Amino acid sequence: MTERVTPLLRVNDLRVGFDLPEGRLVAVDGVSFQVRRGATVALVGESGSGKSVVSQAIMGLLPRPARVLGGSILFADPNKPGTITDIVRLAPDGRAMRELRGGRISIIFQEPMTSLSPLHTVGDQITEALRLHRSVSAAEARELTRDMLRLVGFPDPDRALRTYPFELSGGLRQRAMISMALVCRPALLIADEPTTALDVTIQAQILKLMRDLQSELHMAVLMITHDLGVVANMAEEVVVMYRGRVMESGDVEDIFRRPEHPYLRALMAAVPRFDMGPGERLRPLREIKAETGHLMAGAEDRRPAAPQDRPILSVQGVSKTYTIRKAGMFGKQARTMMALDDVSFEVRRGECLGLVGESGCGKTTLSKVIMRAIGPDAGRVSFADDDGEIDVLGLQGEALTAFRRKLQFVFQDPFGSLNPRMTVFDIIAEPLAIHGIGNEAWRREMVSELMKLVGLDARHLRRYPHSFSGGQRQRIGIARALALRPSMLICDEPVSALDVSIQAQVLNLLKDLKAQLGLTYLFISHNLAVVDYIADRIAVMCAGRLVELAPREELFRNPVHPYTRALLAAVPDPSLDHPLDFARIMDERASHPADWPAPFTIDESHSPTFVDLGGEHFVRADPHILTLRLAS
Amino acid sequence: MFDYLVRRLLVMIPTLVAISIITFIIIQLPPGDYLSTLIAEMESQGENVDLAKIAALRAQYGLDQPMWQQYLLWAGGLLRGDFGYSFEYQLPVADVVGDRVLLTCVLNFGTILFIYLVSFPIGIYSATHQYSWGDYGLTLVGFIGLATPNFLLALVLLYFANVWFGTSIGGLMDPSYIDQPWTWGKVVSVLEHLWVPVVVIGTSGTAAMIRRLRANLLDELQKQYVITARAKGLPPLRALLKYPLRMALNPFIADIGNMLPQVVSGSAVVAMVLSLPTTGPMLIGALQSQDMYLAGSFLMFLAVLTVVGMLLSDMALAWLDPRIRLGGGTAR
């Protein structure tokens, strides 16, 4: 009962403002919530909602222009019963605050790549945290650190002490970060988007680890995230923030089953889920309408209802090997890495083929081969539209330029893919200028039509990219890709950098454009729910090979390959009805082809081929054993 | 590690050979040689030139031989540690350069020390207090230092020292010690004179270093790992010194390769204005009078220093930065 009276952390009417040259910006405006001992509270919101500022205020790590304008952050340390500290009143770099920070309240960050210093060993950085808060000898500190590293699942803690962060994979780096945060046994752990930068399977492992450690160390977790799937699986209580204010808060049942605030409801409706009915659309906070004008409408006429049986893009046996040359101090070593191994598939006209896989599986290499940005070692790529079939890899000079008009690309990063020194007009008109299409007046009309097509105001053509938001920039990128009226688009993770509601907006736009302009998509993503929403057929890729290819419903209903199953099992669904089965979360072996069970194993002695299971369902397996298995 | 060192040392050999050839060709490029310069000078002063003597001298020094033979003669001498003979000073090159190299090294090590000692605290202050009055003020001073030509500053200092203190601050020691053997008094005298050229030569270097350190450190301060360090509860100063400053140091270590030859060649113009007995003015003189062995050996010495400096800075970088030491193949 006492716990209900004095929660571990109580944030009361917190207001934080940024003093900027253009005036004061109130980023957090009257936020109140509390975290009980040992509980998990999720702080949910999109970028710019102020959720990270709240965490910085709790840690006393607000950036320079930010100031706490009012309110209090009361922390009741369970190690000192009866005392309550107001963090707002402590000097941010004073001794009292420094003892809390890292000792009683710890934080882990989104980007495990950059949140550890590359120049110091993992052991050095973790023991440093320990020795700051506890008076232990160097030997004892090493011993405790070793225990902690074992606890977070490092296979060889002794070696891990001596490794540098850049020698570790993303998942292990995040584990190192977690062990650094927990080595002093804090009462509260703030996890700021702890799994956003990780692959789904790794994300599931890290979430499981956090759950296990939480119960073992009896600490509370304040989880900051935009991913409702993670929230549904981890949190007991949820606080939803929007533009610096709390929109709704309550326990997880209330939030997911009976959302009340319109913002929360809109957010829920914008997340792609696996159990969506056929034809059901996501509802973004603000829907955009794609309008076709007369210039783009010409594109529709240009393409008569095409024969569905002939694939528009056909990739056969494409392989690509990279040689990694290691020219360090210890002499040269060359190592080859199979980026693509005998990849074959077809994309039919008017469909959307989803390509799913973890980072480093070869998705992007494949798209580069198709775009002729890099050449493969072996294989064939052919492209067929009304003008006949083209051998893509054999194209030279003029013919290659002509081919570029047919196949265009939408990039992942809406910030890096637009030149900040060009106006939007110049950006969208550039493909037209390069290919010498139309005169000045025609281009002007075409570009403003393209702007309308992606739901942007044509009056903003003379602005520069920096004055647009991420979602708007991505739409500019789509408009640029459409300028040449291609028949096919390759979209490489087009929504992975966007917020949930914006993501829904862009996905819907892509869907509408596909219908209106008769486009074909190759849609590359690591997010299965997104692919499920937009794709007709899905190809799953792992370690440079296609392992399974099936129509959308078939793949989700009846996944055959162990890797596909592992991938599906690891996706956190944003509903309480399908919780992640943490007991079944596999270790990192699921993405090692040599460790797959019998008919699927790929190593020196086994090289299974693509087997047709009927109903357009293909899987990479040894055909003999598989038929035996299926028969029995 | 050992393999790497051996390979680097072997690569240095062809590099140095190539440099020596280029150096020699460039020195020989202007028409004529030391003797023809000497003749022209003597004739302009109305003196008679004994052509027979000149021819004898020419044969003695091998100046009548084809260029490649002269090169082999010189390069072979270098290998034996014989730097050749200076025509102008009528002394072996080693003896001419001797004392000056020592003084130049003292002067320039002093300058580098001065640059580091002054610019590091200021650079760190500027970066951690970005856009404060202190930052603006120091930036302004830095820009003035950067924009003022060294020799001008030297002249200004010379003038005011003379007007206010009535002393001459030229040279590196009191005139009474020149060409005297080294004594304690001479050392003290050198130290007394050293600060003026150190300040003069160091000002622009300091200003440049402050700007670079500030920019590097500002980049690093925004990195996530700095916040991680503070989130552990590290006091701000310790967090600053252990993490971002360490990262910001790399470009400076990479710079050692460029610094070593500078330490020896010094800043010639300032040395001339302040009449410092360093090697800079001597190199210029040697090049003007086509004193080819002096100039060539000197340039070779600088080349060796550059190559060695590069090796040292590479080794130091690898030692300090595990990403360089262990990187390459481990990238996922």
GROMACS .gro file of C-alpha atoms in nm, chain A residues 224-372:
model
  149
  224ILE     CA    1   0.990   0.588  -2.446
  225THR     CA    2   0.874   0.471  -2.784
  226HIS     CA    3   0.660   0.544  -3.085
  227ASP     CA    4   0.602   0.176  -3.157
  228LEU     CA    5   0.261   0.069  -3.029
  229GLY     CA    6   0.359  -0.293  -3.090
  230VAL     CA    7   0.640  -0.265  -2.836
  231VAL     CA    8   0.405  -0.086  -2.595
  232ALA     CA    9   0.141  -0.358  -2.613
  233ASN     CA   10   0.400  -0.621  -2.530
  234MET     CA   11   0.598  -0.445  -2.261
  235ALA     CA   12   0.401  -0.184  -2.073
  236GLU     CA   13   0.167  -0.199  -1.777
  237GLU     CA   14   0.074   0.166  -1.796
  238VAL     CA   15   0.076   0.399  -2.092
  239VAL     CA   16   0.109   0.775  -2.121
  240VAL     CA   17   0.030   0.917  -2.464
  241MET     CA   18   0.190   1.250  -2.550
  242TYR     CA   19   0.117   1.485  -2.836
  243ARG     CA   20   0.279   1.824  -2.887
  244GLY     CA   21   0.411   1.841  -2.534
  245ARG     CA   22   0.088   1.749  -2.358
  246VAL     CA   23  -0.044   1.426  -2.217
  247MET     CA   24  -0.343   1.322  -2.427
  248GLU     CA   25  -0.441   1.013  -2.239
  249SER     CA   26  -0.298   0.786  -1.976
  250GLY     CA   27  -0.405   0.471  -1.806
  251ASP     CA   28  -0.321   0.105  -1.783
  252VAL     CA   29  -0.248  -0.083  -2.098
  253GLU     CA   30  -0.587  -0.256  -2.112
  254ASP     CA   31  -0.773   0.075  -2.108
  255ILE     CA   32  -0.548   0.232  -2.363
  256PHE     CA   33  -0.567  -0.047  -2.618
  257ARG     CA   34  -0.924  -0.166  -2.563
  258ARG     CA   35  -1.099   0.161  -2.486
  259PRO     CA   36  -0.900   0.447  -2.636
  260GLU     CA   37  -1.088   0.768  -2.575
  261HIS     CA   38  -0.890   1.061  -2.698
  262PRO     CA   39  -0.931   1.121  -3.074
  263TYR     CA   40  -0.553   1.147  -3.116
  264LEU     CA   41  -0.495   0.808  -2.961
  265ARG     CA   42  -0.771   0.653  -3.169
  266ALA     CA   43  -0.624   0.807  -3.483
  267LEU     CA   44  -0.279   0.676  -3.390
  268MET     CA   45  -0.417   0.326  -3.341
  269ALA     CA   46  -0.593   0.337  -3.674
  270ALA     CA   47  -0.275   0.446  -3.850
  271VAL     CA   48  -0.065   0.145  -3.750
  272PRO     CA   49  -0.063  -0.144  -3.996
  273ARG     CA   50  -0.174  -0.464  -3.825
  274PHE     CA   51  -0.168  -0.824  -3.935
  275ASP     CA   52  -0.538  -0.883  -3.880
  276MET     CA   53  -0.658  -0.613  -4.119
  277GLY     CA   54  -0.942  -0.716  -4.347
  278PRO     CA   55  -0.887  -0.727  -4.721
  279GLY     CA   56  -0.924  -0.383  -4.870
  280GLU     CA   57  -0.916  -0.217  -4.527
  281ARG     CA   58  -0.727   0.111  -4.539
  282LEU     CA   59  -0.508   0.270  -4.280
  283ARG     CA   60  -0.647   0.597  -4.156
  284PRO     CA   61  -0.372   0.855  -4.120
  285LEU     CA   62  -0.428   1.162  -3.906
  286ARG     CA   63  -0.457   1.364  -4.222
  287GLU     CA   64  -0.541   1.190  -4.546
  288ILE     CA   65  -0.390   1.324  -4.866
  289LYS     CA   66  -0.562   1.294  -5.198
  290ALA     CA   67  -0.366   1.214  -5.508
  291GLU     CA   68  -0.500   1.415  -5.799
  292THR     CA   69  -0.403   1.326  -6.150
  293GLY     CA   70  -0.394   1.608  -6.403
  294HIS     CA   71  -0.407   1.574  -6.777
  295LEU     CA   72  -0.035   1.526  -6.830
  296MET     CA   73  -0.009   1.232  -6.595
  297ALA     CA   74  -0.342   1.096  -6.715
  298GLY     CA   75  -0.172   1.036  -7.045
  299ALA     CA   76   0.032   0.776  -6.868
  300GLU     CA   77  -0.278   0.571  -6.795
  301ASP     CA   78  -0.381   0.560  -7.158
  302ARG     CA   79  -0.033   0.470  -7.259
  303ARG     CA   80  -0.065   0.141  -7.077
  304PRO     CA   81  -0.346  -0.078  -7.192
  305ALA     CA   82  -0.452  -0.361  -6.967
  306ALA     CA   83  -0.135  -0.558  -7.001
  307PRO     CA   84  -0.110  -0.931  -7.023
  308GLN     CA   85  -0.076  -1.036  -6.662
  309ASP     CA   86   0.111  -1.351  -6.740
  310ARG     CA   87   0.425  -1.186  -6.870
  311PRO     CA   88   0.641  -1.056  -6.586
  312ILE     CA   89   0.752  -0.695  -6.610
  313LEU     CA   90   1.077  -0.771  -6.429
  314SER     CA   91   1.249  -1.102  -6.422
  315VAL     CA   92   1.561  -1.171  -6.219
  316GLN     CA   93   1.738  -1.500  -6.279
  317GLY     CA   94   2.025  -1.649  -6.087
  318VAL     CA   95   2.181  -1.320  -5.984
  319SER     CA   96   2.490  -1.355  -5.767
  320LYS     CA   97   2.724  -1.095  -5.631
  321THR     CA   98   3.034  -1.143  -5.420
  322TYR     CA   99   3.211  -0.871  -5.230
  323THR     CA  100   3.572  -0.902  -5.138
  324ILE     CA  101   3.652  -0.749  -4.807
  325ARG     CA  102   4.013  -0.658  -4.794
  326LYS     CA  103   4.155  -0.626  -4.451
  327ALA     CA  104   4.461  -0.409  -4.474
  328GLY     CA  105   4.526  -0.351  -4.109
  329MET     CA  106   4.848  -0.350  -3.918
  330PHE     CA  107   4.855  -0.725  -3.917
  331GLY     CA  108   4.898  -0.777  -4.288
  332LYS     CA  109   4.646  -0.823  -4.562
  333GLN     CA  110   4.366  -1.074  -4.564
  334ALA     CA  111   4.105  -1.103  -4.832
  335ARG     CA  112   3.768  -1.249  -4.740
  336THR     CA  113   3.481  -1.294  -4.979
  337MET     CA  114   3.122  -1.240  -4.878
  338MET     CA  115   2.823  -1.359  -5.075
  339ALA     CA  116   2.596  -1.055  -5.090
  340LEU     CA  117   2.360  -1.226  -5.336
  341ASP     CA  118   2.352  -1.597  -5.402
  342ASP     CA  119   2.149  -1.724  -5.697
  343VAL     CA  120   1.854  -1.488  -5.652
  344SER     CA  121   1.565  -1.549  -5.893
  345PHE     CA  122   1.217  -1.403  -5.893
  346GLU     CA  123   0.966  -1.228  -6.113
  347VAL     CA  124   0.760  -0.919  -6.064
  348ARG     CA  125   0.429  -0.922  -6.249
  349ARG     CA  126   0.283  -0.623  -6.409
  350GLY     CA  127   0.067  -0.413  -6.178
  351GLU     CA  128   0.154  -0.601  -5.862
  352CYS     CA  129   0.353  -0.502  -5.560
  353LEU     CA  130   0.620  -0.750  -5.463
  354GLY     CA  131   0.741  -0.705  -5.107
  355LEU     CA  132   1.102  -0.794  -5.030
  356VAL     CA  133   1.164  -0.856  -4.660
  357GLY     CA  134   1.483  -0.923  -4.472
  358GLU     CA  135   1.708  -0.803  -4.194
  359SER     CA  136   1.979  -0.546  -4.243
  360GLY     CA  137   2.273  -0.687  -4.431
  361CYS     CA  138   2.071  -0.958  -4.605
  362GLY     CA  139   2.132  -0.820  -4.954
  363LYS     CA  140   1.805  -0.637  -5.021
  364THR     CA  141   1.972  -0.313  -5.115
  365THR     CA  142   2.244  -0.484  -5.319
  366LEU     CA  143   1.972  -0.654  -5.517
  367SER     CA  144   1.796  -0.326  -5.588
  368LYS     CA  145   2.124  -0.174  -5.697
  369VAL     CA  146   2.185  -0.459  -5.939
  370ILE     CA  147   1.841  -0.411  -6.092
  371MET     CA  148   1.902  -0.037  -6.122
  372ARG     CA  149   2.238  -0.105  -6.287
   0.00000   0.00000   0.00000
